[in-house]
Amino acid sequence: EYTVINENCPGAEWNIMCRECCEYDQIECICPGRKERVGYTIPCCRNEENECDSCLIHPGCTIFENCKSCRNGSWGGTLDDFYIKGIYCAECRAGWYGGDCMRCGQVLQASRGQILLEGYPLNARCEWTIHVQAGFNIELRFSMLSLEFDYMCQYDYVEVRDGDDLDSQIIKKFCGNERPPPIRSTGSSLHVLFQSDGSKNFDGFHAVFEEITACSSSPCLHDGTCILDKSGTYKCACLAGYTGNRCENFLDEKNCSDPGGPLNGYRRVAEDTGFLNGRYAKIGTVIAFFCNNSYVLSGNEQRTCQEDGEWSGKQPICIKACREPKISDLVRQKVLPMQVQSRETPLHQLYSSAFSKQKLEIYPTKKPALPFGDLPPGYQHLHTQLQYECISPFYRRLGSSRRTCLKTGKWSGRAPVCIPICGKAENITLQKTVTSTRWPWQAAIYRTANRVKENSLRKGAWILICSGALVNERTVVVAAHCVTDLGKTIVLKTAELKVVLGKFYRDDDRDEKTIQNLRVS
């Protein structure tokens, strides 16, 4: 029994614990995390071996495990606080509190906030309960998670429950360092539990929460209005034509099923004509069809959803085709019958002549199918050939005489051009008289008889009035009086004049195949 009061002891509280030899001495502990030595002064007594025994039996360095100098706080307690009041640490890391920085968790009642646990010791256990206003839900988002990983999350983990205690339905356990997706409660509370085992320490976690309503995520489709009831659940007020809990369905009225886009093309709803949701289209919806590059649309460019639930017209297709090349007025174009190129090689042809027809049937050669579908004007199918020639023998063609529509959607060869052979005439020989020699640059100028005062001429007839000279393929030089009325300077209208080339005989009744009647522009 200790009855001696030693003045060296710090206060009356120590009387029952200290003997006459009460004195102070420095005790050192080694923190398990960084292996740092932490010293503190406590009363002690000399034992038989002249060693200072502490007046209190202290369980090693456990109180220092959570202090910042070693783990979660900073040492700063006075002697009295250390022994009597249980305040060992002056400052704790975020998420921890208490004199030993070993306490964590709390009840949070706010519209928004955070849960932060900066580091954690061994065998820690923390609980948080989050409450928001009745009628609201809670959304919890993890911005950082650093715990010991395990597939079953049975060592260090965070457990979230849909309610306010451990008996509530569990939502999920989380561990490792992969942030989970946002978590939403069905009611106005969430319970969060953190548990660590007796090995390994990591950085902890950080999560933020806020109160939301069932309408916060805009659950109503097709511009439906979200309405909350007293229980916190929502209902959708749908626009006309829609039904379902989320306005996801059309009403049971006649609609058109989505016809889809053509192969090698796509479809699009014409502006302000209706609605198409990938499955159905409303009555009156107009769909326009388009093709990818080097393909041409064959069929209806647009289709309309009719009142009987059927689409107008027929589904178009996209056909590989070539746009007809542009040519000048001096070039005559002819479309040859389409001939699909055979895939037979010269070796096939050699076998064809060497073997009987019966043997060839064993090894038939495949021929590509002819294209199907009508093309719009100005386009040609693959393998189509165009043949070109000049409109008159007085022109010479440059470029390809034939061009083929290739699989690339382009034409083979070069574009044809016809150029005039100006001034070139045949040599006069004894066999040919001068009267039979042709002069291709000469042009005849004709005028209508509408304004000519001749009773013998019928109205609308053409009269030869002048001759001219061909300068180039579009220009003829004539005297000025040829294009005006007699004694006047006003030029005649172009519709009253025409130019004739290739004419040899003055008599208009004689048939001449080389004649070209050209308009004046």
Short mmCIF file of C-alpha atoms in Angstrom, two decimals:
data_model
loop_
_atom_site.label_atom_id
_atom_site.label_comp_id
_atom_site.label_asym_id
_atom_site.label_seq_id
_atom_site.Cartn_x
_atom_site.Cartn_y
_atom_site.Cartn_z
CA GLU A 1 0.00 0.00 0.00
CA TYR A 2 1.42 3.33 -1.07
CA THR A 3 0.96 6.05 1.54
CA VAL A 4 4.07 8.11 1.11
CA ILE A 5 3.50 11.37 -0.66
CA ASN A 6 6.57 12.43 -2.57
CA GLU A 7 6.76 16.02 -3.62
CA ASN A 8 8.64 14.99 -6.73
CA CYS A 9 5.46 13.46 -8.11
CA PRO A 10 3.57 15.84 -10.42
CA GLY A 11 0.29 15.87 -8.50
CA ALA A 12 -2.05 14.20 -6.08
CA GLU A 13 -3.21 11.82 -8.78
CA TRP A 14 0.13 10.08 -8.69
CA ASN A 15 0.20 9.37 -4.95
CA ILE A 16 -1.27 5.90 -5.17
CA MET A 17 1.09 4.92 -7.95
CA CYS A 18 4.47 6.17 -6.81
CA ARG A 19 6.77 5.22 -3.97
CA GLU A 20 9.29 7.41 -2.22
CA CYS A 21 11.71 7.03 -5.05
CA CYS A 22 9.37 8.84 -7.46
CA GLU A 23 11.40 10.63 -10.13
CA TYR A 24 11.30 11.52 -13.79
CA ASP A 25 13.06 9.71 -16.58
CA GLN A 26 12.95 9.55 -20.36
CA ILE A 27 11.23 6.55 -21.96
CA GLU A 28 11.67 5.81 -25.67
CA CYS A 29 9.28 3.98 -28.00
CA ILE A 30 9.87 2.99 -31.61
CA CYS A 31 6.97 3.66 -33.97
CA PRO A 32 6.19 0.66 -36.15
CA GLY A 33 5.64 2.64 -39.37
CA ARG A 34 8.83 4.64 -39.88
CA LYS A 35 10.84 3.05 -37.09
CA GLU A 36 11.16 6.49 -35.51
CA ARG A 37 12.05 6.86 -31.85
CA VAL A 38 9.55 8.87 -29.85
CA GLY A 39 10.53 9.97 -26.35
CA TYR A 40 8.39 11.13 -23.46
CA THR A 41 9.01 11.77 -19.75
CA ILE A 42 7.01 9.88 -17.11
CA PRO A 43 7.36 9.35 -13.34
CA CYS A 44 9.16 6.15 -12.46
CA CYS A 45 10.85 4.35 -9.56
CA ARG A 46 14.20 2.63 -9.31
CA ASN A 47 13.97 -1.10 -9.01
CA GLU A 48 16.43 -3.47 -7.41
CA GLU A 49 18.63 -3.33 -10.52
CA ASN A 50 18.61 0.45 -10.34
CA GLU A 51 16.44 0.70 -13.44
CA CYS A 52 13.64 3.19 -13.69
CA ASP A 53 10.27 1.40 -13.87
CA SER A 54 7.34 3.46 -14.95
CA CYS A 55 4.68 4.04 -12.38
CA LEU A 56 2.07 3.08 -15.02
CA ILE A 57 2.08 -0.17 -16.90
CA HIS A 58 1.86 1.15 -20.46
CA PRO A 59 1.07 -1.14 -23.43
CA GLY A 60 4.13 -0.34 -25.53
CA CYS A 61 3.85 2.30 -28.23
CA THR A 62 0.23 1.80 -29.32
CA ILE A 63 -0.80 5.36 -28.57
CA PHE A 64 1.93 6.60 -30.89
CA GLU A 65 0.85 4.51 -33.85
CA ASN A 66 -1.77 7.09 -34.78
CA CYS A 67 0.15 10.25 -33.98
CA LYS A 68 1.30 12.29 -36.92
CA SER A 69 4.99 11.87 -36.19
CA CYS A 70 4.43 8.16 -36.77
CA ARG A 71 1.06 7.75 -38.43
CA ASN A 72 -2.03 9.96 -38.06
CA GLY A 73 -1.22 12.79 -35.64
CA SER A 74 1.51 14.80 -33.93
CA TRP A 75 2.71 14.26 -30.38
CA GLY A 76 1.95 17.18 -28.12
CA GLY A 77 0.31 16.06 -24.89
CA THR A 78 1.46 17.29 -21.46
CA LEU A 79 2.20 14.82 -18.71
CA ASP A 80 -1.12 15.34 -17.00
CA ASP A 81 -3.02 15.08 -20.27
CA PHE A 82 -1.07 12.00 -21.22
CA TYR A 83 -1.89 10.02 -18.13
CA ILE A 84 -5.11 11.42 -16.78
CA LYS A 85 -7.12 12.96 -19.65
CA GLY A 86 -6.06 10.54 -22.38
CA ILE A 87 -4.94 13.28 -24.79
CA TYR A 88 -1.77 12.01 -26.40
CA CYS A 89 -1.74 13.74 -29.82
CA ALA A 90 -1.99 17.47 -30.49
CA GLU A 91 -3.14 17.09 -34.13
CA CYS A 92 -4.68 14.24 -36.13
CA ARG A 93 -4.68 13.51 -39.83
CA ALA A 94 -7.88 14.17 -41.79
CA GLY A 95 -10.70 11.86 -40.80
CA TRP A 96 -9.27 10.95 -37.41
CA TYR A 97 -9.91 12.51 -34.01
CA GLY A 98 -9.55 11.85 -30.28
CA GLY A 99 -6.55 12.09 -27.96
CA ASP A 100 -4.95 9.05 -29.58
CA CYS A 101 -6.14 9.88 -33.16
CA MET A 102 -7.77 6.48 -33.30
CA ARG A 103 -11.39 7.54 -33.47
CA CYS A 104 -13.20 8.01 -36.80
CA GLY A 105 -16.65 8.11 -38.32
CA GLN A 106 -19.61 10.35 -37.53
CA VAL A 107 -23.22 11.15 -38.31
CA LEU A 108 -23.49 13.59 -41.22
CA GLN A 109 -26.71 15.51 -41.76
CA ALA A 110 -26.32 17.99 -44.61
CA SER A 111 -27.36 18.52 -48.22
CA ARG A 112 -23.76 17.91 -49.33
CA GLY A 113 -20.42 17.07 -47.75
CA GLN A 114 -17.45 14.72 -47.82
CA ILE A 115 -15.94 11.70 -46.11
CA LEU A 116 -12.14 11.84 -45.97
CA LEU A 117 -9.93 9.24 -44.34
CA GLU A 118 -6.26 10.15 -44.73
CA GLY A 119 -4.26 6.99 -44.09
CA TYR A 120 -5.32 4.38 -41.57
CA PRO A 121 -3.72 2.20 -38.88
CA LEU A 122 -4.06 -1.52 -38.40
CA ASN A 123 -7.37 -2.97 -37.18
CA ALA A 124 -9.29 0.26 -37.65
CA ARG A 125 -13.07 0.44 -37.85
CA CYS A 126 -15.07 3.54 -38.80
CA GLU A 127 -18.77 4.15 -39.44
CA TRP A 128 -20.50 7.10 -41.11
CA THR A 129 -24.23 7.65 -41.41
CA ILE A 130 -25.41 10.22 -43.96
CA HIS A 131 -28.84 11.84 -43.69
CA VAL A 132 -30.51 14.29 -46.09
CA GLN A 133 -33.99 15.79 -46.19
CA ALA A 134 -36.93 13.43 -46.47
CA GLY A 135 -38.02 12.96 -50.05
CA PHE A 136 -34.46 13.29 -51.35
CA ASN A 137 -31.90 10.64 -52.26
CA ILE A 138 -28.12 10.59 -51.81
CA GLU A 139 -25.48 10.31 -54.52
CA LEU A 140 -22.05 9.22 -53.26
CA ARG A 141 -19.00 9.65 -55.53
CA PHE A 142 -15.49 8.40 -54.76
CA SER A 143 -12.74 10.74 -55.91
CA MET A 144 -9.92 8.60 -54.41
CA LEU A 145 -9.68 5.02 -53.18
CA SER A 146 -6.46 3.42 -51.92
CA LEU A 147 -7.01 0.23 -49.93
CA GLU A 148 -5.46 -3.22 -49.86
CA PHE A 149 -6.77 -5.15 -52.87
CA ASP A 150 -8.50 -8.50 -52.60
CA TYR A 151 -10.98 -10.10 -54.97
CA MET A 152 -13.38 -10.74 -52.09
CA CYS A 153 -12.62 -7.39 -50.34
CA GLN A 154 -12.27 -9.18 -46.99
CA TYR A 155 -9.16 -7.44 -45.58
CA ASP A 156 -9.37 -3.64 -45.96
CA TYR A 157 -12.65 -2.44 -47.45
CA VAL A 158 -15.37 0.21 -47.60
CA GLU A 159 -18.92 -1.11 -47.35
CA VAL A 160 -21.93 1.01 -48.41
CA ARG A 161 -25.47 0.14 -47.30
CA ASP A 162 -28.79 1.57 -48.47
CA GLY A 163 -30.04 2.78 -45.11
CA ASP A 164 -28.81 4.15 -41.78
CA ASP A 165 -27.36 1.09 -39.98
CA LEU A 166 -25.59 -2.23 -40.41
CA ASP A 167 -28.90 -4.05 -40.86
CA SER A 168 -29.70 -2.11 -44.05
CA GLN A 169 -29.38 -3.73 -47.45
CA ILE A 170 -25.77 -3.78 -48.65
CA ILE A 171 -25.10 -2.02 -51.94
CA LYS A 172 -21.50 -3.11 -52.45
CA LYS A 173 -18.04 -3.53 -50.92
CA PHE A 174 -15.06 -1.70 -52.42
CA CYS A 175 -11.31 -2.19 -52.09
CA GLY A 176 -8.12 -1.68 -54.12
CA ASN A 177 -7.52 1.58 -55.97
CA GLU A 178 -10.14 1.57 -58.74
CA ARG A 179 -12.78 4.21 -58.20
CA PRO A 180 -16.30 2.78 -58.23
CA PRO A 181 -19.14 4.39 -60.20
CA PRO A 182 -21.50 6.83 -58.43
CA ILE A 183 -23.75 5.22 -55.81
CA ARG A 184 -27.36 6.28 -55.28
CA SER A 185 -29.61 5.52 -52.36
CA THR A 186 -33.27 4.68 -52.68
CA GLY A 187 -34.08 6.64 -49.52
CA SER A 188 -32.73 9.61 -47.60
CA SER A 189 -29.81 7.86 -45.80
CA LEU A 190 -26.64 5.88 -46.47
CA HIS A 191 -24.40 3.89 -44.13
CA VAL A 192 -20.65 3.70 -44.82
CA LEU A 193 -18.36 1.28 -42.97
CA PHE A 194 -14.55 1.16 -43.18
CA GLN A 195 -12.64 -1.82 -41.81
CA SER A 196 -8.90 -2.66 -41.88
CA ASP A 197 -7.12 -5.83 -40.80
CA GLY A 198 -3.86 -6.37 -38.93
CA SER A 199 -1.48 -6.00 -41.88
CA LYS A 200 -0.59 -3.38 -44.49
CA ASN A 201 -1.57 0.26 -44.58
CA PHE A 202 -2.60 2.38 -47.55
CA ASP A 203 -3.67 5.98 -48.23
CA GLY A 204 -7.38 5.67 -47.37
CA PHE A 205 -10.22 7.16 -49.42
CA HIS A 206 -12.11 10.35 -50.22
CA ALA A 207 -15.79 10.53 -51.18
CA VAL A 208 -18.28 13.38 -51.62
CA PHE A 209 -22.04 13.21 -51.29
CA GLU A 210 -25.01 15.42 -52.14
CA GLU A 211 -28.73 15.16 -51.92
CA ILE A 212 -30.61 14.56 -55.15
CA THR A 213 -34.13 13.78 -56.18
CA ALA A 214 -35.37 10.93 -58.34
CA CYS A 215 -35.80 13.54 -61.09
CA SER A 216 -32.18 14.74 -60.96
CA SER A 217 -31.11 12.26 -63.66
CA SER A 218 -33.97 13.32 -66.02
CA PRO A 219 -35.45 9.81 -66.24
CA CYS A 220 -38.40 10.80 -68.46
CA LEU A 221 -37.83 10.28 -72.20
CA HIS A 222 -39.22 12.15 -75.20
CA ASP A 223 -39.53 15.47 -73.33
CA GLY A 224 -41.71 14.00 -70.58
CA THR A 225 -42.02 15.95 -67.30
CA CYS A 226 -40.70 14.35 -64.10
CA ILE A 227 -42.98 14.82 -61.06
CA LEU A 228 -42.02 13.84 -57.48
CA ASP A 229 -44.58 12.47 -55.05
CA LYS A 230 -44.51 12.61 -51.25
CA SER A 231 -42.67 9.30 -50.95
CA GLY A 232 -39.76 10.61 -53.03
CA THR A 233 -40.49 8.48 -56.08
CA TYR A 234 -41.21 10.02 -59.46
CA LYS A 235 -43.82 9.81 -62.18
CA CYS A 236 -43.49 10.96 -65.78
CA ALA A 237 -46.11 13.15 -67.42
CA CYS A 238 -45.79 12.16 -71.08
CA LEU A 239 -46.49 14.22 -74.17
CA ALA A 240 -49.23 13.19 -76.55
CA GLY A 241 -48.29 10.04 -78.44
CA TYR A 242 -46.11 8.48 -75.70
CA THR A 243 -46.76 6.17 -72.79
CA GLY A 244 -44.87 4.04 -70.25
CA ASN A 245 -43.22 4.68 -66.87
CA ARG A 246 -40.55 6.76 -68.61
CA CYS A 247 -42.55 7.79 -71.71
CA GLU A 248 -40.51 5.26 -73.64
CA ASN A 249 -43.32 3.78 -75.76
CA PHE A 250 -45.55 5.08 -78.49
CA LEU A 251 -49.27 4.85 -78.00
CA ASP A 252 -51.03 1.97 -79.71
CA GLU A 253 -51.66 3.84 -82.93
CA LYS A 254 -50.61 3.02 -86.44
CA ASN A 255 -46.95 3.77 -87.03
CA CYS A 256 -44.44 2.78 -89.67
CA SER A 257 -41.56 0.48 -88.83
CA ASP A 258 -38.12 1.87 -89.56
CA PRO A 259 -37.25 0.89 -93.16
CA GLY A 260 -33.55 1.34 -92.52
CA GLY A 261 -31.00 2.75 -94.91
CA PRO A 262 -29.91 1.11 -98.19
CA LEU A 263 -26.74 -0.94 -98.38
CA ASN A 264 -23.79 1.40 -99.05
CA GLY A 265 -25.98 4.34 -98.05
CA TYR A 266 -27.97 5.87 -95.21
CA ARG A 267 -31.32 7.47 -94.45
CA ARG A 268 -32.27 10.66 -92.63
CA VAL A 269 -35.54 12.21 -91.48
CA ALA A 270 -36.45 15.24 -93.54
CA GLU A 271 -36.43 18.40 -91.46
CA ASP A 272 -39.60 19.14 -89.45
CA THR A 273 -41.55 16.23 -90.93
CA GLY A 274 -41.88 13.81 -88.01
CA PHE A 275 -39.97 11.55 -85.67
CA LEU A 276 -38.01 8.30 -86.01
CA ASN A 277 -36.64 6.50 -82.94
CA GLY A 278 -34.84 3.60 -84.63
CA ARG A 279 -37.88 1.30 -84.45
CA TYR A 280 -40.97 3.29 -85.40
CA ALA A 281 -41.86 6.48 -87.22
CA LYS A 282 -44.90 8.68 -86.68
CA ILE A 283 -47.50 9.19 -89.39
CA GLY A 284 -46.37 11.90 -91.81
CA THR A 285 -42.64 11.34 -91.26
CA VAL A 286 -40.63 11.78 -94.46
CA ILE A 287 -37.33 9.90 -94.83
CA ALA A 288 -34.71 10.90 -97.39
CA PHE A 289 -32.21 8.35 -98.69
CA PHE A 290 -28.59 8.94 -99.69
CA CYS A 291 -25.71 6.85 -101.05
CA ASN A 292 -22.02 6.80 -100.22
CA ASN A 293 -19.41 8.06 -102.66
CA SER A 294 -19.26 6.30 -106.07
CA TYR A 295 -22.77 4.86 -105.49
CA VAL A 296 -25.97 6.17 -107.08
CA LEU A 297 -29.48 5.94 -105.65
CA SER A 298 -31.89 3.86 -107.71
CA GLY A 299 -35.52 4.25 -106.73
CA ASN A 300 -37.43 6.69 -104.57
CA GLU A 301 -35.33 9.44 -103.03
CA GLN A 302 -37.96 9.99 -100.30
CA ARG A 303 -40.63 7.86 -98.63
CA THR A 304 -43.51 9.04 -96.43
CA CYS A 305 -45.11 7.21 -93.51
CA GLN A 306 -48.78 6.96 -94.53
CA GLU A 307 -51.87 6.74 -92.35
CA ASP A 308 -52.22 3.00 -92.99
CA GLY A 309 -48.83 2.39 -91.38
CA GLU A 310 -47.09 1.72 -94.71
CA TRP A 311 -44.34 3.67 -96.46
CA SER A 312 -44.97 5.26 -99.82
CA GLY A 313 -42.96 4.11 -102.82
CA LYS A 314 -40.38 1.34 -102.76
CA GLN A 315 -37.16 0.96 -100.83
CA PRO A 316 -34.31 2.36 -102.96
CA ILE A 317 -30.94 0.72 -103.47
CA CYS A 318 -27.44 2.11 -103.97
CA ILE A 319 -25.74 0.98 -107.17
CA LYS A 320 -22.11 1.35 -108.12
CA ALA A 321 -22.15 3.58 -111.21
CA CYS A 322 -20.23 6.21 -113.17
CA ARG A 323 -21.42 9.75 -113.86
CA GLU A 324 -21.40 10.44 -117.61
CA PRO A 325 -18.38 12.58 -118.56
CA LYS A 326 -19.01 16.02 -120.02
CA ILE A 327 -18.43 16.40 -123.74
CA SER A 328 -18.58 19.35 -126.15
CA ASP A 329 -21.30 19.94 -128.73
CA LEU A 330 -18.88 18.83 -131.45
CA VAL A 331 -18.65 15.29 -130.03
CA ARG A 332 -21.31 12.66 -130.71
CA GLN A 333 -21.70 10.05 -127.95
CA LYS A 334 -23.16 6.57 -128.32
CA VAL A 335 -23.89 4.15 -125.47
CA LEU A 336 -22.95 0.63 -126.53
CA PRO A 337 -24.84 -2.42 -125.24
CA MET A 338 -23.42 -3.42 -121.89
CA GLN A 339 -21.03 -6.38 -122.02
CA VAL A 340 -19.77 -7.79 -118.74
CA GLN A 341 -16.14 -8.72 -119.06
CA SER A 342 -15.52 -12.45 -118.83
CA ARG A 343 -13.14 -13.75 -116.20
CA GLU A 344 -11.79 -16.41 -118.53
CA THR A 345 -8.06 -16.17 -118.98
CA PRO A 346 -6.24 -17.00 -122.23
CA LEU A 347 -5.47 -20.38 -120.66
CA HIS A 348 -9.22 -21.02 -120.23
CA GLN A 349 -9.77 -20.13 -123.87
CA LEU A 350 -6.99 -22.49 -124.91
CA TYR A 351 -8.63 -25.30 -122.95
CA SER A 352 -11.96 -24.40 -124.52
CA SER A 353 -10.61 -25.22 -127.95
CA ALA A 354 -8.77 -28.34 -126.81
CA PHE A 355 -11.38 -30.10 -124.67
CA SER A 356 -14.93 -31.06 -125.28
CA LYS A 357 -17.88 -29.15 -123.90
CA GLN A 358 -18.65 -31.97 -121.49
CA LYS A 359 -15.27 -31.66 -119.80
CA LEU A 360 -15.58 -27.89 -119.55
CA GLU A 361 -18.81 -28.28 -117.62
CA ILE A 362 -16.78 -29.83 -114.81
CA TYR A 363 -14.85 -26.57 -114.38
CA PRO A 364 -17.37 -23.82 -115.12
CA THR A 365 -16.21 -20.22 -115.01
CA LYS A 366 -18.23 -17.73 -113.00
CA LYS A 367 -19.51 -14.64 -114.75
CA PRO A 368 -20.46 -11.58 -112.70
CA ALA A 369 -24.15 -10.77 -112.57
CA LEU A 370 -25.40 -7.82 -114.57
CA PRO A 371 -26.28 -4.77 -112.47
CA PHE A 372 -29.91 -4.28 -111.56
CA GLY A 373 -31.97 -1.17 -110.95
CA ASP A 374 -32.62 1.94 -113.01
CA LEU A 375 -30.20 4.83 -112.76
CA PRO A 376 -31.10 8.53 -112.88
CA PRO A 377 -30.21 10.42 -116.08
CA GLY A 378 -26.53 11.15 -116.48
CA TYR A 379 -25.29 7.88 -114.90
CA GLN A 380 -24.20 4.56 -116.37
CA HIS A 381 -23.77 1.07 -114.94
CA LEU A 382 -20.39 -0.58 -114.44
CA HIS A 383 -18.80 -2.05 -117.61
CA THR A 384 -20.85 0.30 -119.82
CA GLN A 385 -18.92 1.53 -122.86
CA LEU A 386 -19.29 4.94 -124.48
CA GLN A 387 -18.23 5.42 -128.12
CA TYR A 388 -17.26 8.86 -129.44
CA GLU A 389 -16.98 10.44 -132.89
CA CYS A 390 -17.01 13.96 -134.23
CA ILE A 391 -20.26 15.38 -135.62
CA SER A 392 -18.62 16.23 -138.95
CA PRO A 393 -15.79 14.88 -141.08
CA PHE A 394 -14.33 18.38 -140.94
CA TYR A 395 -13.31 17.76 -137.32
CA ARG A 396 -10.57 15.56 -135.95
CA ARG A 397 -11.03 13.66 -132.68
CA LEU A 398 -8.44 13.75 -129.90
CA GLY A 399 -8.67 11.43 -126.89
CA SER A 400 -10.22 8.00 -126.52
CA SER A 401 -12.74 6.65 -129.01
CA ARG A 402 -14.19 4.38 -126.31
CA ARG A 403 -14.38 4.71 -122.55
CA THR A 404 -15.49 2.04 -120.04
CA CYS A 405 -17.11 2.52 -116.61
CA LEU A 406 -14.66 0.91 -114.18
CA LYS A 407 -15.31 -0.64 -110.76
CA THR A 408 -13.82 2.46 -109.14
CA GLY A 409 -16.72 4.55 -110.44
CA LYS A 410 -14.44 6.33 -112.94
CA TRP A 411 -14.11 6.15 -116.73
CA SER A 412 -11.16 4.63 -118.52
CA GLY A 413 -9.16 6.53 -121.13
CA ARG A 414 -9.17 10.26 -121.85
CA ALA A 415 -12.03 12.65 -122.58
CA PRO A 416 -12.56 13.13 -126.34
CA VAL A 417 -12.24 16.50 -128.03
CA CYS A 418 -13.03 17.41 -131.65
CA ILE A 419 -10.98 20.16 -133.30
CA PRO A 420 -11.73 21.68 -136.73
CA ILE A 421 -9.52 20.90 -139.69
CA CYS A 422 -9.60 24.51 -140.94
CA GLY A 423 -8.20 25.41 -144.40
CA LYS A 424 -7.36 21.87 -145.43
CA ALA A 425 -8.70 21.09 -148.92
CA GLU A 426 -8.18 18.30 -151.39
CA ASN A 427 -5.65 18.79 -154.17
CA ILE A 428 -7.13 19.60 -157.58
CA THR A 429 -6.27 16.89 -160.10
CA LEU A 430 -7.26 16.18 -163.64
CA GLN A 431 -9.85 13.74 -162.45
CA LYS A 432 -11.49 16.33 -160.17
CA THR A 433 -12.87 19.56 -161.50
CA VAL A 434 -12.83 22.78 -159.57
CA THR A 435 -16.61 22.61 -159.22
CA SER A 436 -16.33 19.46 -157.04
CA THR A 437 -13.78 20.91 -154.62
CA ARG A 438 -15.17 21.68 -151.15
CA TRP A 439 -14.18 24.62 -148.98
CA PRO A 440 -14.97 23.66 -145.34
CA TRP A 441 -14.36 27.11 -143.87
CA GLN A 442 -17.12 28.72 -145.90
CA ALA A 443 -20.40 29.33 -144.12
CA ALA A 444 -23.85 30.22 -145.46
CA ILE A 445 -25.90 32.84 -143.55
CA TYR A 446 -29.69 32.40 -143.64
CA ARG A 447 -32.45 34.73 -142.47
CA THR A 448 -36.18 34.12 -141.83
CA ALA A 449 -38.69 35.54 -144.28
CA ASN A 450 -40.93 36.99 -141.56
CA ARG A 451 -39.78 40.60 -142.13
CA VAL A 452 -38.96 40.35 -145.87
CA LYS A 453 -41.52 42.01 -148.19
CA GLU A 454 -41.73 39.26 -150.80
CA ASN A 455 -45.14 37.84 -151.72
CA SER A 456 -43.58 34.74 -153.22
CA LEU A 457 -42.03 33.66 -149.88
CA ARG A 458 -44.08 31.89 -147.25
CA LYS A 459 -43.82 33.10 -143.66
CA GLY A 460 -41.10 31.33 -141.64
CA ALA A 461 -39.06 30.27 -144.68
CA TRP A 462 -35.28 30.69 -144.64
CA ILE A 463 -33.49 32.86 -147.21
CA LEU A 464 -29.79 32.66 -148.10
CA ILE A 465 -28.54 36.22 -147.68
CA CYS A 466 -24.76 36.10 -147.20
CA SER A 467 -21.69 33.98 -146.88
CA GLY A 468 -19.12 34.01 -144.10
CA ALA A 469 -15.83 32.53 -143.08
CA LEU A 470 -15.31 30.09 -140.19
CA VAL A 471 -12.70 31.50 -137.78
CA ASN A 472 -12.91 28.80 -135.09
CA GLU A 473 -15.41 26.22 -133.95
CA ARG A 474 -17.72 28.89 -132.47
CA THR A 475 -17.08 32.06 -134.56
CA VAL A 476 -18.03 33.07 -138.13
CA VAL A 477 -17.05 36.41 -139.71
CA VAL A 478 -19.70 38.06 -141.93
CA ALA A 479 -20.36 41.50 -143.41
CA ALA A 480 -22.28 43.87 -141.14
CA HIS A 481 -25.21 44.37 -143.57
CA CYS A 482 -25.92 40.61 -143.36
CA VAL A 483 -27.24 40.94 -139.82
CA THR A 484 -29.22 44.20 -140.16
CA ASP A 485 -32.23 45.38 -142.12
CA LEU A 486 -31.51 47.24 -145.34
CA GLY A 487 -30.40 50.79 -144.61
CA LYS A 488 -30.63 50.32 -140.83
CA THR A 489 -28.12 49.74 -138.05
CA ILE A 490 -30.28 47.73 -135.67
CA VAL A 491 -28.98 44.14 -135.42
CA LEU A 492 -31.44 41.35 -136.12
CA LYS A 493 -32.53 38.97 -133.38
CA THR A 494 -30.51 35.80 -133.09
CA ALA A 495 -33.66 33.71 -133.65
CA GLU A 496 -33.94 35.25 -137.16
CA LEU A 497 -30.49 34.02 -138.21
CA LYS A 498 -28.83 30.66 -138.67
CA VAL A 499 -25.47 29.43 -139.96
CA VAL A 500 -25.09 26.45 -142.29
CA LEU A 501 -21.78 24.67 -142.70
CA GLY A 502 -20.79 21.92 -145.13
CA LYS A 503 -23.16 23.14 -147.85
CA PHE A 504 -21.87 22.74 -151.40
CA TYR A 505 -24.91 23.29 -153.60
CA ARG A 506 -26.97 26.47 -153.58
CA ASP A 507 -30.10 24.52 -154.31
CA ASP A 508 -31.74 23.78 -150.96
CA ASP A 509 -33.67 20.85 -152.41
CA ARG A 510 -30.57 18.78 -152.92
CA ASP A 511 -29.86 16.40 -150.04
CA GLU A 512 -26.41 16.87 -148.58
CA LYS A 513 -25.35 14.69 -145.63
CA THR A 514 -22.53 17.04 -144.62
CA ILE A 515 -24.80 19.99 -143.85
CA GLN A 516 -24.77 21.37 -140.27
CA ASN A 517 -27.46 23.84 -139.18
CA LEU A 518 -26.16 25.89 -136.25
CA ARG A 519 -27.93 28.36 -133.98
CA VAL A 520 -26.61 31.88 -133.43
CA SER A 521 -26.04 32.84 -129.80
#
